[in-house]
PDB file of C-alpha atoms in Angstrom:
ATOM      1  CA  LYS X1197      50.595  -3.304   5.888  1.00  0.00           C
ATOM      2  CA  LYS X1198      52.549  -0.255   7.086  1.00  0.00           C
ATOM      3  CA  LEU X1199      53.582  -2.090  10.255  1.00  0.00           C
ATOM      4  CA  VAL X1200      54.753  -5.106   8.232  1.00  0.00           C
ATOM      5  CA  ASP X1201      56.718  -2.813   5.897  1.00  0.00           C
ATOM      6  CA  ASP X1202      58.301  -1.055   8.889  1.00  0.00           C
ATOM      7  CA  CYS X1203      59.222  -4.423  10.431  1.00  0.00           C
ATOM      8  CA  HIS X1204      60.916  -5.467   7.168  1.00  0.00           C
ATOM      9  CA  HIS X1205      62.713  -2.128   6.984  1.00  0.00           C
ATOM     10  CA  PHE X1206      64.186  -2.551  10.478  1.00  0.00           C
ATOM     11  CA  ARG X1207      64.724  -6.294   9.960  1.00  0.00           C
ATOM     12  CA  LEU X1208      62.361  -7.220  12.760  1.00  0.00           C
ATOM     13  CA  GLU X1209      60.070 -10.215  13.012  1.00  0.00           C
ATOM     14  CA  GLU X1210      56.559  -9.674  11.572  1.00  0.00           C
ATOM     15  CA  PRO X1211      53.864  -9.411  14.274  1.00  0.00           C
ATOM     16  CA  ASN X1212      50.974 -11.890  14.278  1.00  0.00           C
ATOM     17  CA  PHE X1213      47.860 -10.227  12.829  1.00  0.00           C
ATOM     18  CA  SER X1214      45.602 -13.278  12.716  1.00  0.00           C
ATOM     19  CA  LEU X1215      43.182 -11.762  15.233  1.00  0.00           C
ATOM     20  CA  ALA X1216      43.051  -8.490  13.281  1.00  0.00           C
ATOM     21  CA  SER X1217      42.365 -10.291  10.003  1.00  0.00           C
ATOM     22  CA  SER X1218      39.605 -12.378  11.587  1.00  0.00           C
ATOM     23  CA  ILE X1219      38.063  -9.201  13.034  1.00  0.00           C
ATOM     24  CA  SER X1220      38.373  -7.534   9.628  1.00  0.00           C
ATOM     25  CA  LYS X1221      36.522 -10.421   7.949  1.00  0.00           C
ATOM     26  CA  ASP X1222      33.867 -10.301  10.651  1.00  0.00           C
ATOM     27  CA  ILE X1223      33.396  -6.551  10.149  1.00  0.00           C
ATOM     28  CA  GLU X1224      33.138  -7.021   6.356  1.00  0.00           C
ATOM     29  CA  SER X1225      30.469  -9.719   6.684  1.00  0.00           C
ATOM     30  CA  CYS X1226      28.560  -7.576   9.175  1.00  0.00           C
ATOM     31  CA  ALA X1227      28.804  -4.585   6.816  1.00  0.00           C
ATOM     32  CA  GLN X1228      27.429  -6.694   3.938  1.00  0.00           C
ATOM     33  CA  ILE X1229      24.490  -7.828   6.049  1.00  0.00           C
ATOM     34  CA  TRP X1230      23.668  -4.250   7.074  1.00  0.00           C
ATOM     35  CA  ALA X1231      24.157  -2.993   3.507  1.00  0.00           C
ATOM     36  CA  PHE X1232      21.532  -5.538   2.431  1.00  0.00           C
ATOM     37  CA  TYR X1233      19.162  -4.236   5.115  1.00  0.00           C
ATOM     38  CA  GLU X1234      19.940  -0.615   4.221  1.00  0.00           C
ATOM     39  CA  GLU X1235      19.109  -1.271   0.568  1.00  0.00           C
ATOM     40  CA  PHE X1236      15.745  -2.776   1.580  1.00  0.00           C
ATOM     41  CA  GLN X1237      14.983   0.100   3.952  1.00  0.00           C
ATOM     42  CA  GLN X1238      15.923   2.738   1.399  1.00  0.00           C
ATOM     43  CA  GLU X1239      13.568   1.337  -1.261  1.00  0.00           C
ATOM     44  CA  PHE X1240      10.892   0.774   1.389  1.00  0.00           C
ATOM     45  CA  GLN X1241      11.138   4.351   2.714  1.00  0.00           C
ATOM     46  CA  GLU X1242      10.858   5.834  -0.780  1.00  0.00           C
ATOM     47  CA  MET X1243       7.435   4.234  -1.106  1.00  0.00           C
ATOM     48  CA  ALA X1244       6.439   4.854   2.508  1.00  0.00           C
ATOM     49  CA  ASN X1245       7.056   8.604   2.103  1.00  0.00           C
ATOM     50  CA  GLU X1246       4.586   8.884  -0.791  1.00  0.00           C
ATOM     51  CA  ASP X1247       1.237  10.454   0.033  1.00  0.00           C
ATOM     52  CA  TRP X1248      -1.596   7.934   0.016  1.00  0.00           C
ATOM     53  CA  ILE X1249      -3.830   9.896  -2.369  1.00  0.00           C
ATOM     54  CA  THR X1250      -1.362   9.437  -5.239  1.00  0.00           C
ATOM     55  CA  PHE X1251       0.131   6.092  -4.195  1.00  0.00           C
ATOM     56  CA  ARG X1252      -3.171   4.257  -3.713  1.00  0.00           C
ATOM     57  CA  THR X1253      -3.434   3.723  -7.480  1.00  0.00           C
ATOM     58  CA  LYS X1254       0.156   2.431  -7.612  1.00  0.00           C
ATOM     59  CA  THR X1255       0.087  -0.303  -4.973  1.00  0.00           C
ATOM     60  CA  TYR X1256       1.239  -2.710  -7.671  1.00  0.00           C
ATOM     61  CA  LEU X1257       4.693  -1.061  -7.316  1.00  0.00           C
ATOM     62  CA  PHE X1258       4.773  -2.091  -3.665  1.00  0.00           C
ATOM     63  CA  GLU X1259       3.707  -5.605  -4.613  1.00  0.00           C
ATOM     64  CA  GLU X1260       6.502  -5.793  -7.210  1.00  0.00           C
ATOM     65  CA  PHE X1261       8.972  -4.501  -4.617  1.00  0.00           C
ATOM     66  CA  LEU X1262       7.925  -7.254  -2.197  1.00  0.00           C
ATOM     67  CA  MET X1263       8.096  -9.950  -4.884  1.00  0.00           C
ATOM     68  CA  ASN X1264      11.594  -8.816  -5.949  1.00  0.00           C
ATOM     69  CA  TRP X1265      12.836  -8.917  -2.369  1.00  0.00           C
ATOM     70  CA  HIS X1266      11.152 -12.245  -1.785  1.00  0.00           C
ATOM     71  CA  ASP X1267      13.054 -13.685  -4.764  1.00  0.00           C
ATOM     72  CA  ARG X1268      16.330 -12.066  -3.682  1.00  0.00           C
ATOM     73  CA  LEU X1269      16.011 -13.452  -0.175  1.00  0.00           C
ATOM     74  CA  ARG X1270      15.265 -16.940  -1.510  1.00  0.00           C
ATOM     75  CA  LYS X1271      18.459 -16.840  -3.591  1.00  0.00           C
ATOM     76  CA  VAL X1272      20.692 -15.934  -0.636  1.00  0.00           C
ATOM     77  CA  GLU X1273      23.030 -18.858   0.027  1.00  0.00           C
ATOM     78  CA  GLU X1274      23.843 -18.174   3.667  1.00  0.00           C
ATOM     79  CA  HIS X1275      20.870 -17.033   5.707  1.00  0.00           C
ATOM     80  CA  SER X1276      21.563 -14.719   8.601  1.00  0.00           C
ATOM     81  CA  VAL X1277      19.453 -13.125  11.291  1.00  0.00           C
ATOM     82  CA  MET X1278      18.986 -10.148   8.952  1.00  0.00           C
ATOM     83  CA  THR X1279      17.714 -12.188   5.984  1.00  0.00           C
ATOM     84  CA  VAL X1280      15.252 -13.944   8.275  1.00  0.00           C
ATOM     85  CA  LYS X1281      14.077 -10.557   9.625  1.00  0.00           C
ATOM     86  CA  LEU X1282      13.694  -9.163   6.098  1.00  0.00           C
ATOM     87  CA  GLN X1283      11.809 -12.259   4.978  1.00  0.00           C
ATOM     88  CA  SER X1284       9.379 -11.919   7.880  1.00  0.00           C
ATOM     89  CA  GLU X1285       8.802  -8.228   6.998  1.00  0.00           C
ATOM     90  CA  VAL X1286       8.225  -9.094   3.341  1.00  0.00           C
ATOM     91  CA  ASP X1287       5.769 -11.842   4.347  1.00  0.00           C
ATOM     92  CA  LYS X1288       3.954  -9.475   6.724  1.00  0.00           C
ATOM     93  CA  TYR X1289       3.435  -6.881   4.000  1.00  0.00           C
ATOM     94  CA  LYS X1290       2.483  -9.489   1.393  1.00  0.00           C
ATOM     95  CA  ILE X1291      -0.493 -10.382   3.597  1.00  0.00           C
ATOM     96  CA  VAL X1292      -1.612  -6.717   3.614  1.00  0.00           C
ATOM     97  CA  ILE X1293      -1.541  -6.264  -0.193  1.00  0.00           C
ATOM     98  CA  PRO X1294      -4.995  -7.754  -0.974  1.00  0.00           C
ATOM     99  CA  ILE X1295      -6.607  -5.864   1.922  1.00  0.00           C
ATOM    100  CA  LEU X1296      -5.252  -2.468   0.811  1.00  0.00           C
ATOM    101  CA  LYS X1297      -8.116  -2.230  -1.686  1.00  0.00           C
ATOM    102  CA  TYR X1298     -10.437  -1.605   1.279  1.00  0.00           C
ATOM    103  CA  VAL X1299      -8.258   1.299   2.401  1.00  0.00           C
ATOM    104  CA  ARG X1300      -8.071   2.969  -1.022  1.00  0.00           C
ATOM    105  CA  GLY X1301     -11.182   4.954  -0.246  1.00  0.00           C
ATOM    106  CA  GLU X1302     -12.378   6.151  -3.643  1.00  0.00           C
ATOM    107  CA  HIS X1303     -15.948   6.005  -2.345  1.00  0.00           C
ATOM    108  CA  LEU X1304     -15.265   7.239   1.172  1.00  0.00           C
ATOM    109  CA  SER X1305     -16.716  10.531   2.331  1.00  0.00           C
ATOM    110  CA  PRO X1306     -14.860  12.632   4.943  1.00  0.00           C
ATOM    111  CA  ASP X1307     -16.937  10.948   7.674  1.00  0.00           C
ATOM    112  CA  HIS X1308     -15.985   7.518   6.383  1.00  0.00           C
ATOM    113  CA  TRP X1309     -12.317   8.518   6.397  1.00  0.00           C
ATOM    114  CA  LEU X1310     -12.638   9.519  10.052  1.00  0.00           C
ATOM    115  CA  ASP X1311     -14.208   6.115  10.772  1.00  0.00           C
ATOM    116  CA  LEU X1312     -11.359   4.433   8.910  1.00  0.00           C
ATOM    117  CA  PHE X1313      -8.698   6.358  10.852  1.00  0.00           C
ATOM    118  CA  ARG X1314     -10.417   5.507  14.138  1.00  0.00           C
ATOM    119  CA  LEU X1315     -10.743   1.846  13.122  1.00  0.00           C
ATOM    120  CA  LEU X1316      -7.044   1.604  12.273  1.00  0.00           C
ATOM    121  CA  GLY X1317      -5.965   3.456  15.400  1.00  0.00           C
ATOM    122  CA  LEU X1318      -4.253   6.272  13.519  1.00  0.00           C
ATOM    123  CA  PRO X1319      -3.488   9.334  15.649  1.00  0.00           C
ATOM    124  CA  ARG X1320      -6.137  11.994  16.165  1.00  0.00           C
ATOM    125  CA  GLY X1321      -5.827  14.787  13.628  1.00  0.00           C
ATOM    126  CA  THR X1322      -4.819  12.471  10.773  1.00  0.00           C
ATOM    127  CA  SER X1323      -6.289  13.723   7.517  1.00  0.00           C
ATOM    128  CA  LEU X1324      -6.463  12.219   4.049  1.00  0.00           C
ATOM    129  CA  GLU X1325      -4.395  15.090   2.642  1.00  0.00           C
ATOM    130  CA  LYS X1326      -1.521  14.373   5.062  1.00  0.00           C
ATOM    131  CA  LEU X1327      -1.830  10.585   5.080  1.00  0.00           C
ATOM    132  CA  LEU X1328       1.294   8.791   3.873  1.00  0.00           C
ATOM    133  CA  PHE X1329       1.575   5.218   2.639  1.00  0.00           C
ATOM    134  CA  GLY X1330       4.002   4.661   5.517  1.00  0.00           C
ATOM    135  CA  ASP X1331       1.275   5.580   8.020  1.00  0.00           C
ATOM    136  CA  LEU X1332      -0.797   2.687   6.694  1.00  0.00           C
ATOM    137  CA  LEU X1333       2.200   0.329   6.672  1.00  0.00           C
ATOM    138  CA  ARG X1334       2.812   1.100  10.352  1.00  0.00           C
ATOM    139  CA  VAL X1335      -0.696  -0.197  11.133  1.00  0.00           C
ATOM    140  CA  ALA X1336      -0.436  -3.176   8.744  1.00  0.00           C
ATOM    141  CA  ASP X1337      -1.219  -5.662  11.522  1.00  0.00           C
ATOM    142  CA  THR X1338      -4.371  -3.729  12.415  1.00  0.00           C
ATOM    143  CA  ILE X1339      -5.412  -3.616   8.755  1.00  0.00           C
ATOM    144  CA  VAL X1340      -5.149  -7.400   8.574  1.00  0.00           C
ATOM    145  CA  ALA X1341      -6.955  -7.874  11.896  1.00  0.00           C
ATOM    146  CA  LYS X1342      -9.811  -5.528  10.963  1.00  0.00           C
ATOM    147  CA  ALA X1343     -10.197  -6.629   7.317  1.00  0.00           C
ATOM    148  CA  ALA X1344     -13.866  -7.552   7.814  1.00  0.00           C
ATOM    149  CA  ASP X1345     -14.655  -4.164   9.387  1.00  0.00           C
ATOM    150  CA  LEU X1346     -12.841  -2.372   6.554  1.00  0.00           C
ATOM    151  CA  LYS X1347     -14.788  -4.366   3.989  1.00  0.00           C
ATOM    152  CA  ASP X1348     -18.041  -3.463   5.751  1.00  0.00           C
ATOM    153  CA  LEU X1349     -17.094   0.242   5.844  1.00  0.00           C
ATOM    154  CA  ASN X1350     -16.272   0.120   2.134  1.00  0.00           C
ATOM    155  CA  SER X1351     -19.593  -1.577   1.314  1.00  0.00           C
ATOM    156  CA  ARG X1352     -21.489   1.000   3.340  1.00  0.00           C
ATOM    157  CA  ALA X1353     -19.690   3.853   1.592  1.00  0.00           C
ATOM    158  CA  GLN X1354     -20.382   2.298  -1.827  1.00  0.00           C
ATOM    159  CA  GLY X1355     -24.075   1.978  -0.914  1.00  0.00           C
ATOM    160  CA  GLU X1356     -24.218   5.603   0.173  1.00  0.00           C
ATOM    161  CA  VAL X1357     -22.565   6.694  -3.087  1.00  0.00           C
ATOM    162  CA  THR X1358     -25.234   4.803  -5.037  1.00  0.00           C
ATOM    163  CA  ILE X1359     -27.996   6.457  -2.994  1.00  0.00           C
ATOM    164  CA  ARG X1360     -26.418   9.915  -3.451  1.00  0.00           C
ATOM    165  CA  GLU X1361     -26.220   9.387  -7.217  1.00  0.00           C
ATOM    166  CA  ALA X1362     -29.859   8.278  -7.338  1.00  0.00           C
ATOM    167  CA  LEU X1363     -30.924  11.379  -5.350  1.00  0.00           C
ATOM    168  CA  ARG X1364     -28.871  13.608  -7.642  1.00  0.00           C
ATOM    169  CA  GLU X1365     -30.560  12.051 -10.704  1.00  0.00           C
ATOM    170  CA  LEU X1366     -33.939  12.598  -9.043  1.00  0.00           C
ATOM    171  CA  ASP X1367     -33.043  16.260  -8.407  1.00  0.00           C
ATOM    172  CA  LEU X1368     -32.005  16.688 -12.036  1.00  0.00           C
ATOM    173  CA  TRP X1369     -35.215  15.069 -13.217  1.00  0.00           C
ATOM    174  CA  GLY X1370     -37.232  17.236 -10.826  1.00  0.00           C
ATOM    175  CA  VAL X1371     -35.681  20.441 -12.175  1.00  0.00           C
ATOM    176  CA  GLY X1372     -36.507  19.565 -15.780  1.00  0.00           C
ATOM    177  CA  ALA X1373     -39.824  17.797 -15.266  1.00  0.00           C
ATOM    178  CA  VAL X1374     -42.872  19.590 -16.620  1.00  0.00           C
ATOM    179  CA  PHE X1375     -46.406  18.514 -15.782  1.00  0.00           C
ATOM    180  CA  THR X1376     -49.335  19.529 -17.898  1.00  0.00           C
ATOM    181  CA  LEU X1377     -52.367  20.077 -15.708  1.00  0.00           C
ATOM    182  CA  ILE X1378     -55.924  20.136 -16.975  1.00  0.00           C
ATOM    183  CA  ASP X1379     -58.890  21.484 -15.040  1.00  0.00           C
ATOM    184  CA  TYR X1380     -61.280  18.781 -13.974  1.00  0.00           C
ATOM    185  CA  GLU X1381     -64.666  18.776 -15.692  1.00  0.00           C
ATOM    186  CA  ASP X1382     -67.444  16.663 -14.315  1.00  0.00           C
ATOM    187  CA  SER X1383     -68.834  14.476 -17.130  1.00  0.00           C
ATOM    188  CA  GLN X1384     -71.653  13.074 -14.956  1.00  0.00           C
TER     189      GLN X1384
END
């Protein structure tokens, strides 16, 4: 605009900016595509940075997030490489949602958690206290692939919890149980 104004001021012919305007439009469309991706990533990272202990009861928020993005991506008129990439990510995580219940771990003991970390291929030294939701999302493919093993681990842990509760009840009963003993008399 300044160059055009200067050209008018000096009564010169306006230069041809068709290439610059086409590049400008291209940059704007590229910026919109990346802004779309950035918005997805920002929302995604907010959830991924939550610690698993507190977020495991709020997985419905992640499901809502995926459903909202699924709807938004369906409504896009012109699909680009980025919308296709985002749709594939959304689809990948939608598959994981029902299996996350096996990773919640309400019934898991510390030993079971170690088994779970080993099963999912999480790095050595990972602990439940430091586990983030994002750590589980990074191994989403493994979670899907090992769903049967996770279900088995969960069932085993649930069984052990039931046994522990029964033993605790037995201990409580044993502490309070009183037996009345009578000396044996031979009645012939």
